[in-house]
XYZ file of C-alpha atoms in Angstrom:
668
model
C -79.036 -19.944 -66.593
C -77.024 -20.753 -63.470
C -77.642 -23.738 -61.238
C -76.870 -23.132 -57.608
C -76.656 -25.936 -55.108
C -75.881 -25.683 -51.435
C -75.019 -29.372 -51.519
C -72.324 -31.194 -53.400
C -73.240 -30.952 -57.073
C -74.231 -28.190 -59.456
C -75.202 -30.078 -62.601
C -78.946 -30.174 -63.309
C -79.214 -33.990 -63.163
C -77.417 -34.192 -59.857
C -79.449 -31.346 -58.454
C -82.655 -33.184 -59.297
C -81.330 -36.377 -57.779
C -80.544 -34.641 -54.493
C -83.813 -32.788 -54.043
C -84.987 -35.237 -51.389
C -81.746 -35.177 -49.440
C -80.687 -32.716 -46.791
C -79.352 -30.254 -49.336
C -81.512 -27.892 -51.344
C -81.313 -26.877 -54.968
C -81.902 -23.416 -56.331
C -82.272 -22.281 -59.918
C -81.168 -18.762 -60.852
C -82.016 -17.314 -64.246
C -80.473 -14.153 -65.667
C -82.888 -11.404 -66.581
C -83.509 -11.058 -70.284
C -82.023 -7.797 -71.423
C -84.309 -5.599 -73.440
C -82.620 -4.458 -76.607
C -82.320 -0.691 -76.650
C -82.631 1.260 -79.856
C -79.843 3.754 -79.317
C -81.023 5.946 -82.153
C -84.470 6.310 -80.595
C -82.940 6.986 -77.173
C -80.708 9.719 -78.607
C -83.633 11.270 -80.447
C -85.760 11.168 -77.294
C -83.029 12.862 -75.288
C -82.583 15.449 -78.014
C -86.314 16.175 -78.099
C -86.390 16.451 -74.334
C -83.409 18.801 -74.227
C -84.827 20.978 -77.000
C -88.293 21.180 -75.508
C -89.156 24.252 -73.467
C -91.673 24.195 -70.637
C -92.120 26.733 -67.830
C -90.839 24.229 -65.278
C -87.796 23.355 -67.362
C -87.039 27.012 -68.016
C -87.282 27.738 -64.296
C -84.905 24.874 -63.437
C -82.466 26.028 -66.116
C -82.374 29.575 -64.758
C -81.989 28.378 -61.160
C -79.223 25.952 -62.138
C -77.430 28.661 -64.106
C -77.792 31.133 -61.227
C -77.505 29.015 -58.029
C -77.963 32.141 -55.921
C -81.698 31.879 -56.679
C -81.791 28.544 -54.844
C -79.733 29.215 -51.728
C -80.286 32.927 -51.059
C -84.026 32.582 -50.170
C -82.975 29.964 -47.583
C -80.266 32.196 -46.115
C -80.256 32.032 -42.300
C -79.457 35.630 -41.497
C -78.991 35.347 -37.730
C -76.664 32.350 -38.052
C -74.619 33.369 -41.084
C -74.502 37.144 -41.384
C -71.796 37.926 -38.835
C -69.296 35.434 -40.205
C -70.005 36.491 -43.802
C -69.644 40.199 -43.026
C -66.441 39.809 -41.056
C -64.756 37.498 -43.582
C -65.928 39.746 -46.418
C -64.438 42.840 -44.785
C -61.108 41.145 -44.080
C -60.826 39.716 -47.607
C -61.835 43.063 -49.109
C -59.106 44.852 -47.148
C -56.524 42.225 -48.138
C -57.584 42.418 -51.784
C -56.716 46.082 -52.161
C -52.918 46.071 -51.659
C -52.571 42.588 -53.179
C -54.420 43.675 -56.309
C -52.036 46.590 -56.685
C -49.034 44.277 -56.336
C -50.351 41.907 -59.035
C -50.900 44.788 -61.458
C -47.335 45.944 -60.984
C -46.169 42.362 -61.534
C -47.980 42.255 -64.900
C -46.684 45.713 -65.826
C -50.145 47.317 -65.803
C -51.906 50.066 -63.886
C -52.939 49.046 -60.336
C -56.551 50.054 -60.842
C -57.115 47.176 -63.305
C -56.621 44.603 -60.548
C -59.200 46.327 -58.386
C -61.700 46.037 -61.235
C -60.945 42.319 -61.484
C -61.491 41.763 -57.772
C -64.766 43.696 -57.802
C -66.437 42.066 -60.822
C -65.182 38.541 -60.110
C -66.670 38.495 -56.609
C -70.048 39.757 -57.817
C -70.280 37.208 -60.645
C -69.160 34.285 -58.482
C -71.763 35.260 -55.883
C -74.426 34.811 -58.568
C -73.067 31.697 -60.295
C -70.664 29.861 -57.965
C -71.552 26.743 -55.985
C -68.768 26.863 -53.378
C -69.602 28.733 -50.197
C -66.010 29.425 -49.192
C -63.888 29.938 -52.314
C -62.464 33.415 -52.825
C -62.004 34.438 -56.461
C -59.844 37.146 -57.933
C -56.402 37.481 -59.437
C -54.422 34.395 -58.567
C -50.750 35.176 -57.969
C -49.688 31.724 -59.185
C -51.125 32.279 -62.674
C -48.383 34.161 -64.534
C -48.956 36.159 -67.570
C -45.969 35.689 -69.808
C -43.695 38.139 -71.565
C -46.268 39.566 -73.961
C -48.609 40.882 -71.295
C -47.269 44.428 -71.530
C -50.563 46.094 -72.450
C -54.072 45.940 -71.078
C -55.304 45.010 -74.571
C -53.377 41.733 -74.468
C -54.542 41.059 -70.902
C -58.238 41.576 -71.663
C -58.076 39.546 -74.885
C -56.362 36.699 -73.031
C -58.963 36.885 -70.268
C -61.889 36.851 -72.710
C -60.613 33.868 -74.707
C -59.818 31.893 -71.530
C -63.374 32.547 -70.334
C -64.827 31.351 -73.646
C -62.802 28.140 -73.381
C -64.110 27.550 -69.864
C -67.737 28.118 -70.877
C -67.287 25.682 -73.775
C -65.841 23.111 -71.374
C -68.906 23.567 -69.206
C -71.239 23.138 -72.195
C -69.493 19.886 -73.132
C -69.753 18.702 -69.511
C -66.005 18.346 -68.937
C -66.387 18.860 -65.207
C -65.872 15.129 -64.728
C -62.134 15.816 -64.477
C -62.774 16.771 -60.857
C -63.273 13.057 -60.130
C -59.530 12.578 -60.499
C -58.799 14.965 -57.640
C -58.411 12.517 -54.768
C -58.249 13.621 -51.145
C -54.512 12.921 -51.007
C -53.925 15.014 -54.141
C -56.014 17.914 -52.812
C -54.348 17.872 -49.384
C -50.878 17.612 -50.919
C -51.622 20.429 -53.338
C -53.000 22.653 -50.561
C -49.971 22.033 -48.338
C -47.459 22.562 -51.161
C -49.197 25.735 -52.333
C -49.319 26.937 -48.711
C -45.540 26.584 -48.487
C -45.235 28.633 -51.683
C -47.545 31.350 -50.352
C -45.753 31.368 -47.004
C -42.433 31.810 -48.784
C -43.788 34.690 -50.864
C -44.927 36.524 -47.698
C -41.676 36.201 -45.701
C -40.070 39.223 -47.373
C -42.954 41.388 -46.130
C -42.678 39.930 -42.628
C -39.103 41.071 -42.195
C -39.198 44.095 -44.510
C -36.582 43.184 -47.105
C -36.650 43.883 -50.821
C -35.813 40.934 -53.066
C -36.745 40.238 -56.690
C -39.938 38.219 -57.100
C -39.016 34.759 -58.348
C -41.223 33.256 -61.035
C -41.408 29.887 -62.720
C -40.125 26.552 -61.534
C -38.177 26.338 -58.280
C -39.554 29.636 -56.983
C -39.604 28.425 -53.378
C -35.900 27.496 -53.276
C -34.760 30.615 -55.138
C -36.816 32.882 -52.881
C -35.380 31.376 -49.702
C -31.858 31.752 -51.083
C -32.537 35.443 -51.747
C -34.082 35.864 -48.293
C -30.997 34.521 -46.516
C -28.690 36.582 -48.734
C -30.536 39.764 -47.749
C -31.451 38.879 -44.159
C -29.055 41.547 -42.859
C -31.271 44.215 -44.456
C -34.316 43.227 -42.382
C -36.384 46.136 -41.112
C -36.587 45.965 -37.311
C -39.914 47.803 -37.225
C -41.504 45.272 -39.601
C -40.039 42.348 -37.658
C -41.447 43.621 -34.346
C -44.824 44.427 -35.901
C -44.980 40.962 -37.504
C -44.097 39.210 -34.255
C -46.807 41.093 -32.346
C -49.458 40.526 -35.032
C -48.713 36.799 -35.362
C -48.797 36.358 -31.590
C -52.152 38.159 -31.309
C -53.680 36.332 -34.297
C -52.523 32.845 -33.252
C -53.640 33.377 -29.645
C -57.051 34.613 -30.776
C -57.409 31.677 -33.178
C -56.522 29.124 -30.526
C -58.941 30.677 -28.044
C -61.618 30.854 -30.725
C -61.155 27.172 -31.571
C -61.226 26.174 -27.917
C -64.340 28.148 -27.006
C -66.152 28.213 -30.356
C -69.099 26.326 -28.859
C -69.612 29.226 -26.440
C -69.138 32.004 -29.000
C -72.203 33.169 -30.917
C -70.016 34.589 -33.692
C -66.311 34.420 -34.672
C -63.920 36.886 -33.100
C -63.158 39.784 -35.496
C -59.442 39.504 -34.733
C -58.149 40.209 -38.253
C -60.308 43.312 -38.587
C -59.195 44.637 -35.216
C -55.533 43.982 -36.036
C -55.852 45.830 -39.371
C -57.553 48.849 -37.805
C -55.157 49.111 -34.836
C -52.058 48.531 -36.992
C -53.158 51.181 -39.501
C -53.749 53.744 -36.747
C -50.386 52.992 -35.096
C -48.598 53.180 -38.439
C -50.283 56.464 -39.368
C -49.810 58.317 -36.082
C -46.448 56.746 -35.340
C -45.220 57.625 -38.843
C -43.620 54.203 -39.188
C -43.018 54.666 -42.909
C -41.289 58.037 -42.567
C -39.299 57.296 -39.399
C -38.488 53.566 -39.704
C -38.918 53.037 -43.478
C -41.594 50.431 -42.859
C -43.238 49.239 -46.088
C -46.867 50.434 -46.393
C -49.624 50.040 -48.983
C -49.130 53.579 -50.317
C -51.327 55.535 -52.690
C -54.237 53.604 -54.197
C -55.860 54.770 -57.463
C -59.610 55.439 -57.615
C -62.384 55.860 -60.164
C -63.804 53.832 -63.074
C -62.712 53.642 -66.699
C -65.417 53.229 -69.393
C -65.823 49.597 -70.612
C -64.246 48.514 -73.885
C -64.669 45.442 -76.103
C -61.483 43.294 -76.314
C -59.746 43.450 -79.686
C -60.651 40.522 -81.943
C -57.230 40.508 -83.633
C -55.542 40.160 -80.261
C -57.865 37.260 -79.400
C -56.499 35.289 -82.357
C -52.986 36.086 -81.226
C -53.484 34.730 -77.696
C -55.838 31.846 -78.551
C -53.180 29.193 -77.943
C -51.824 30.804 -74.759
C -55.334 31.097 -73.309
C -56.023 27.344 -73.400
C -53.585 26.251 -70.648
C -54.566 29.338 -68.664
C -58.245 28.302 -68.870
C -57.508 24.705 -67.843
C -55.209 25.635 -64.964
C -57.633 28.291 -63.713
C -60.525 25.826 -63.730
C -58.551 23.010 -62.071
C -57.397 25.343 -59.302
C -60.945 26.544 -58.693
C -62.456 23.057 -58.654
C -59.697 21.624 -56.454
C -60.178 24.361 -53.839
C -63.961 24.068 -54.097
C -63.793 20.296 -53.582
C -61.441 20.769 -50.635
C -63.794 23.229 -48.911
C -66.869 21.148 -49.741
C -65.362 18.039 -48.147
C -64.267 19.960 -45.082
C -67.668 21.583 -44.479
C -69.874 18.700 -45.721
C -71.641 20.077 -48.786
C -71.415 19.453 -52.530
C -70.389 21.542 -55.520
C -71.209 21.173 -59.213
C -68.020 21.047 -61.241
C -69.671 21.985 -64.544
C -71.356 24.986 -62.925
C -67.963 26.021 -61.530
C -66.716 26.052 -65.117
C -69.522 28.418 -66.087
C -68.906 30.592 -63.021
C -65.161 30.956 -63.617
C -65.737 31.362 -67.359
C -68.121 34.297 -66.892
C -65.816 35.699 -64.184
C -63.378 36.065 -67.079
C -65.676 36.986 -69.994
C -67.682 39.807 -68.395
C -64.799 41.556 -66.539
C -62.687 41.463 -69.729
C -64.919 44.306 -70.998
C -63.896 46.304 -67.911
C -60.105 46.059 -68.297
C -59.687 43.043 -65.981
C -57.277 40.131 -65.625
C -57.931 36.389 -65.733
C -59.681 35.053 -62.639
C -59.306 31.937 -60.539
C -59.810 30.791 -56.989
C -57.018 31.926 -54.650
C -55.815 29.546 -51.958
C -54.501 32.139 -49.502
C -57.654 34.254 -49.503
C -59.829 31.124 -49.431
C -58.066 29.969 -46.278
C -58.432 33.448 -44.775
C -62.134 33.284 -45.615
C -62.661 29.976 -43.847
C -60.625 31.028 -40.831
C -62.598 34.264 -40.365
C -66.010 32.585 -40.188
C -67.273 32.651 -43.782
C -70.578 30.800 -44.190
C -71.847 31.531 -47.730
C -71.118 33.390 -50.966
C -72.526 36.559 -49.363
C -68.993 37.086 -48.088
C -67.892 37.710 -51.689
C -70.443 40.500 -52.092
C -69.136 42.191 -48.934
C -65.579 41.969 -50.311
C -66.753 43.460 -53.609
C -68.434 46.330 -51.732
C -65.209 47.038 -49.850
C -63.303 47.207 -53.149
C -66.025 49.452 -54.604
C -65.840 51.821 -51.624
C -62.062 51.920 -51.993
C -62.409 52.742 -55.691
C -64.858 55.527 -54.874
C -63.969 56.980 -51.464
C -61.814 55.020 -49.025
C -58.493 54.681 -50.842
C -56.640 57.225 -48.637
C -57.468 55.238 -45.471
C -55.251 52.355 -46.617
C -52.181 54.451 -47.281
C -50.484 53.720 -43.925
C -51.434 50.029 -43.642
C -48.204 48.035 -43.304
C -47.696 45.202 -45.763
C -46.281 43.009 -43.003
C -49.676 43.097 -41.239
C -51.423 41.675 -44.299
C -48.660 39.075 -44.634
C -49.241 38.007 -41.021
C -52.981 37.515 -41.642
C -52.253 35.383 -44.720
C -49.600 33.274 -42.972
C -51.759 32.596 -39.912
C -54.602 31.521 -42.197
C -52.273 28.872 -43.656
C -51.873 27.067 -40.353
C -54.671 24.593 -41.143
C -53.000 23.468 -44.362
C -49.539 23.410 -42.767
C -50.845 21.248 -39.915
C -51.253 18.462 -42.461
C -47.606 17.639 -41.721
C -48.716 16.461 -38.272
C -51.126 14.021 -39.918
C -48.430 12.250 -41.943
C -47.765 9.437 -39.378
C -51.475 8.694 -39.021
C -51.958 8.905 -42.793
C -49.014 6.528 -43.295
C -50.517 4.091 -40.810
C -53.839 4.087 -42.675
C -52.525 3.849 -46.232
C -48.909 4.014 -47.364
C -49.724 4.595 -51.035
C -51.985 7.573 -50.265
C -49.225 9.009 -48.095
C -46.784 8.681 -50.986
C -49.255 10.471 -53.282
C -49.568 13.273 -50.694
C -45.776 13.625 -50.398
C -45.221 13.640 -54.171
C -48.001 16.189 -54.794
C -46.892 18.421 -51.926
C -43.218 18.304 -52.982
C -43.968 19.002 -56.646
C -46.350 21.851 -55.771
C -43.786 23.465 -53.480
C -40.524 22.798 -55.295
C -41.591 23.043 -58.965
C -44.798 25.053 -59.246
C -48.354 24.697 -58.021
C -49.884 24.060 -61.444
C -47.237 21.449 -62.293
C -47.593 19.993 -58.788
C -51.330 19.467 -59.220
C -50.774 17.802 -62.583
C -48.014 15.605 -61.136
C -50.295 14.595 -58.266
C -53.146 13.583 -60.590
C -50.858 11.612 -62.909
C -49.002 9.956 -60.048
C -52.213 8.900 -58.295
C -53.474 7.332 -61.525
C -50.155 5.539 -61.991
C -50.464 4.166 -58.464
C -53.846 2.705 -59.361
C -52.377 1.140 -62.500
C -49.431 -0.309 -60.562
C -51.799 -1.686 -57.936
C -53.746 -3.540 -60.606
C -50.585 -4.655 -62.390
C -49.192 -6.361 -59.312
C -52.135 -7.093 -57.037
C -52.242 -9.454 -54.103
C -52.407 -13.130 -55.066
C -52.814 -16.043 -52.674
C -53.973 -19.612 -52.170
C -57.010 -20.161 -49.976
C -57.630 -22.711 -47.256
C -60.888 -23.867 -45.719
C -62.041 -22.594 -42.353
C -62.580 -25.774 -40.399
C -66.131 -27.125 -40.278
C -67.461 -24.291 -42.469
C -68.069 -23.613 -46.138
C -65.840 -20.528 -46.090
C -62.305 -20.110 -47.429
C -59.642 -17.557 -46.570
C -56.060 -16.495 -47.235
C -53.628 -19.228 -46.204
C -50.892 -16.707 -45.382
C -53.034 -14.397 -43.281
C -54.914 -16.888 -41.097
C -53.875 -19.868 -39.035
C -55.615 -23.226 -38.573
C -56.957 -23.353 -42.127
C -57.385 -26.752 -43.732
C -56.003 -27.453 -47.178
C -58.419 -29.206 -49.505
C -57.007 -32.538 -50.797
C -56.367 -32.581 -54.542
C -57.732 -29.012 -54.937
C -55.913 -25.684 -55.193
C -57.894 -22.471 -54.680
C -56.296 -19.381 -56.248
C -57.425 -15.789 -55.613
C -56.441 -12.821 -57.812
C -57.420 -9.471 -56.266
C -57.702 -7.214 -59.325
C -59.305 -7.000 -62.768
C -57.611 -9.333 -65.243
C -56.517 -7.341 -68.289
C -53.613 -6.909 -70.669
C -51.304 -5.133 -68.204
C -51.348 -7.829 -65.490
C -51.744 -10.977 -67.595
C -48.132 -12.092 -67.137
C -48.260 -11.381 -63.421
C -51.424 -13.476 -63.139
C -49.773 -16.457 -64.821
C -46.479 -16.155 -62.914
C -48.287 -15.914 -59.583
C -50.519 -18.888 -60.429
C -47.582 -21.082 -61.445
C -45.520 -20.029 -58.441
C -48.225 -20.609 -55.830
C -49.382 -23.929 -57.273
C -45.782 -24.995 -57.869
C -46.709 -26.163 -61.351
C -46.054 -24.550 -64.731
C -48.240 -26.541 -67.125
C -46.169 -25.559 -70.155
C -42.903 -26.779 -68.626
C -44.569 -29.893 -67.289
C -46.112 -30.669 -70.684
C -42.709 -30.227 -72.356
C -41.104 -32.491 -69.780
C -43.695 -35.199 -70.344
C -43.348 -34.940 -74.097
C -39.585 -35.332 -73.846
C -40.005 -38.204 -71.411
C -42.244 -40.058 -73.858
C -39.741 -39.452 -76.633
C -36.881 -40.848 -74.560
C -39.028 -43.871 -73.674
C -39.478 -44.572 -77.360
C -35.711 -44.487 -77.859
C -35.307 -46.894 -74.955
C -37.756 -49.359 -76.480
C -35.787 -49.264 -79.747
C -32.604 -50.292 -77.891
C -30.766 -46.969 -78.118
C -29.252 -46.723 -74.628
C -27.212 -43.499 -75.035
C -28.172 -39.868 -75.570
C -26.511 -36.915 -77.195
C -25.117 -35.668 -73.891
C -23.340 -38.947 -73.268
C -25.560 -40.054 -70.395
C -27.159 -43.441 -70.301
C -30.714 -43.600 -71.510
C -31.992 -44.894 -68.182
C -30.214 -42.056 -66.308
C -31.718 -39.469 -68.635
C -35.154 -41.017 -68.372
C -35.003 -40.900 -64.594
C -34.156 -37.190 -64.749
C -37.135 -36.523 -67.014
C -39.725 -38.416 -64.986
C -42.620 -35.934 -64.570
C -43.401 -34.987 -61.035
C -46.650 -36.136 -59.545
C -49.485 -33.616 -59.499
C -50.604 -32.883 -55.962
C -53.971 -31.556 -57.195
C -56.545 -32.551 -59.748
C -58.616 -29.361 -59.770
C -57.812 -25.641 -59.755
C -60.497 -23.308 -58.419
C -60.046 -19.650 -59.411
C -61.776 -17.276 -56.978
C -63.050 -14.487 -59.259
C -64.785 -12.476 -56.533
C -62.157 -9.699 -56.767
C -62.002 -9.685 -60.578
C -64.245 -6.778 -61.529
C -63.838 -7.076 -65.297
C -62.029 -8.937 -68.084
C -60.751 -7.566 -71.336
C -60.001 -9.707 -74.397
C -56.545 -10.538 -73.072
C -58.044 -11.577 -69.731
C -60.545 -13.925 -71.380
C -57.806 -15.439 -73.562
C -55.618 -15.904 -70.486
C -58.312 -17.932 -68.724
C -58.885 -19.954 -71.906
C -55.143 -20.589 -72.067
C -54.872 -21.965 -68.526
C -58.025 -24.008 -69.104
C -56.377 -25.725 -72.085
C -52.912 -26.059 -70.508
C -54.190 -27.630 -67.297
C -56.604 -29.842 -69.199
C -53.594 -31.335 -71.007
C -52.348 -32.367 -67.546
C -55.772 -33.760 -66.598
C -56.403 -30.897 -64.163
C -59.832 -29.277 -64.121
C -60.113 -25.474 -63.964
C -63.229 -24.233 -62.160
C -64.306 -20.595 -61.819
C -66.138 -19.365 -58.715
C -67.877 -16.143 -57.645
C -67.886 -14.454 -61.069
C -69.935 -11.283 -61.337
C -72.356 -10.916 -64.282
C -69.952 -8.687 -66.216
C -67.167 -11.284 -66.029
C -69.592 -14.103 -66.921
C -70.797 -12.192 -69.985
C -67.202 -11.561 -71.101
C -66.440 -15.275 -70.794
C -69.549 -16.184 -72.776
C -68.707 -13.755 -75.565
C -65.128 -15.034 -75.607
C -66.207 -18.637 -76.057
C -64.760 -19.822 -72.760
C -67.631 -22.251 -72.113
C -67.631 -23.702 -75.621
C -70.382 -23.625 -78.201
C -73.803 -22.685 -76.816
C -72.223 -22.575 -73.322
C -72.977 -26.284 -72.954
C -70.197 -26.855 -70.412
C -70.968 -23.788 -68.338
C -72.631 -25.745 -65.502
C -69.446 -27.766 -64.937
C -67.062 -24.811 -65.186
C -68.776 -21.912 -63.377
C -69.926 -21.952 -59.750
C -71.736 -19.547 -57.503
C -69.410 -20.069 -54.538
C -65.973 -21.494 -53.826
C -67.487 -24.244 -51.709
C -69.723 -25.391 -54.561
C -66.699 -25.618 -56.840
C -64.684 -27.511 -54.218
C -67.502 -29.987 -53.637
C -67.844 -30.519 -57.373
C -64.086 -31.148 -57.659
C -64.160 -33.639 -54.780
C -66.961 -35.618 -56.410
C -65.173 -35.864 -59.738
C -63.530 -39.198 -60.489
C -59.746 -39.014 -60.463
C -58.469 -39.571 -64.015
C -56.367 -42.663 -64.429
C -53.314 -40.851 -65.770
C -53.448 -37.670 -63.730
C -49.871 -38.408 -62.752
C -47.119 -40.423 -64.362
């Protein structure tokens, strides 16, 4: 029960006495909590989850296959052009990139095409992000043992099983720790890595592909060492393509409200560049790097070897976690940008089955790919239908169209990828504005971006998450603390350092602590309180005790001390200073919770200040804090003193303190 009084007193007797005056008295009672039988609740939930009704079965199927929900609502006239164009561009980009990733893993190029085909189909059925592009992710490395397709498929299958299990156990909550600053920093850092990896194709030089930590720095060192070997044909082609793509993008952004559909610039550039390369014989005459021969056909499916699964079980766990985190982070980034929501647990299922099912068809592990995702968004993608179009392109290449890509220059594909990164790279322009809004978030962005670019993207994302959590901990360890003053002629109180013309309340100090009070910031709470009130009750109590002891010596006639000073001189030095306040009001409005250490800390200051005849009053406590104090015995047995220690507002506490009689020995 809490007595609230807009007048001067909060005790029940005083409230009754003042009912006929100008102030009014209110009585607030806490709701009685109904005791919950947790066993019965668990059994009820279990029965509900195990029950099977037609409606529940329908919802389960539609949740497991989100395509059944959104595809019937597909707005064909509005979405189809953007989906088709982005799907075609991504499909064309997938083909040579898939070949490159196979060669990187030491496997046949056709296996990567299988991965790209099956992953896009499965994500279309199960994914919740409209813009994410899935396939082989170049930043997920395979390790030294991935020399055979048997190892690759076993690793892929086990990683998929892990991801499905994580979805079953509802571990998608980890996406909550991906803050906007972490996502933006990760996207920018990964964009720098992707940009660096494409530079060698832009200028037509051959350098070893750097892997592991520090890839960005090592790659740039190799680029500058081999810059003299740049292919002039590739450089000119790249310059023309980038100029055309950037100009088209800028015009498209400027006049997008007048355009009924996005400009198919990337598709036009690919077609024109392929024709020029083929008829101009750029590969034969100028040694320009082209996509080359692309394998075709399908290999019969095969079950991954169980013995190999046991061998790669440990290696598959970090692969599964990294793959999922990448997918969710990119999905969250796209969802925030285009104002829709994703389901993290469903993304786990989607990525998991994108690994399990293709593993029977000689495929690699799957994840979302940043570069292709950015290309997707920049080419007008609207829904997951784009992924089906990309899969159809890969299928047609596997069956019929492989020869058409032979003369496509690699530098053209690199240009499309680099231009698609411009949105993420423009985040550098936002740094001053971001810094102006929040310096800590800017620091998180810089740390995440730097770690993602300079170490590796997976380590960078982990560093960003850990660093952002550490920032929260540091913020609560050393929060803002201040004394409050009264706004003149009102019942409101504000920060004395931030506002002018505030009135100090005679004989009352009002202390605000802007964080939860728990074990990590207990010492900071006490130090700040003692510093701002200019009174350490422990030191003052010790001083008074010593003063009384010296007085006793003086009465006994002993006029000298151990340090050789006269007793009167020593006594004068030990005279306790006068207290300039008789009540301490703690504003608890910003204290969201208390742990055991927090409760004990408040009990400690209550006792220490009471020894100095100073009352400690708590104001603006939320129900959680009040319950913690009750359980911790702060208000004494049966909470009998609660009405004189806990107040609904700061003004009530101040009025109560003013009306208290000043103790006779509040100062010596």
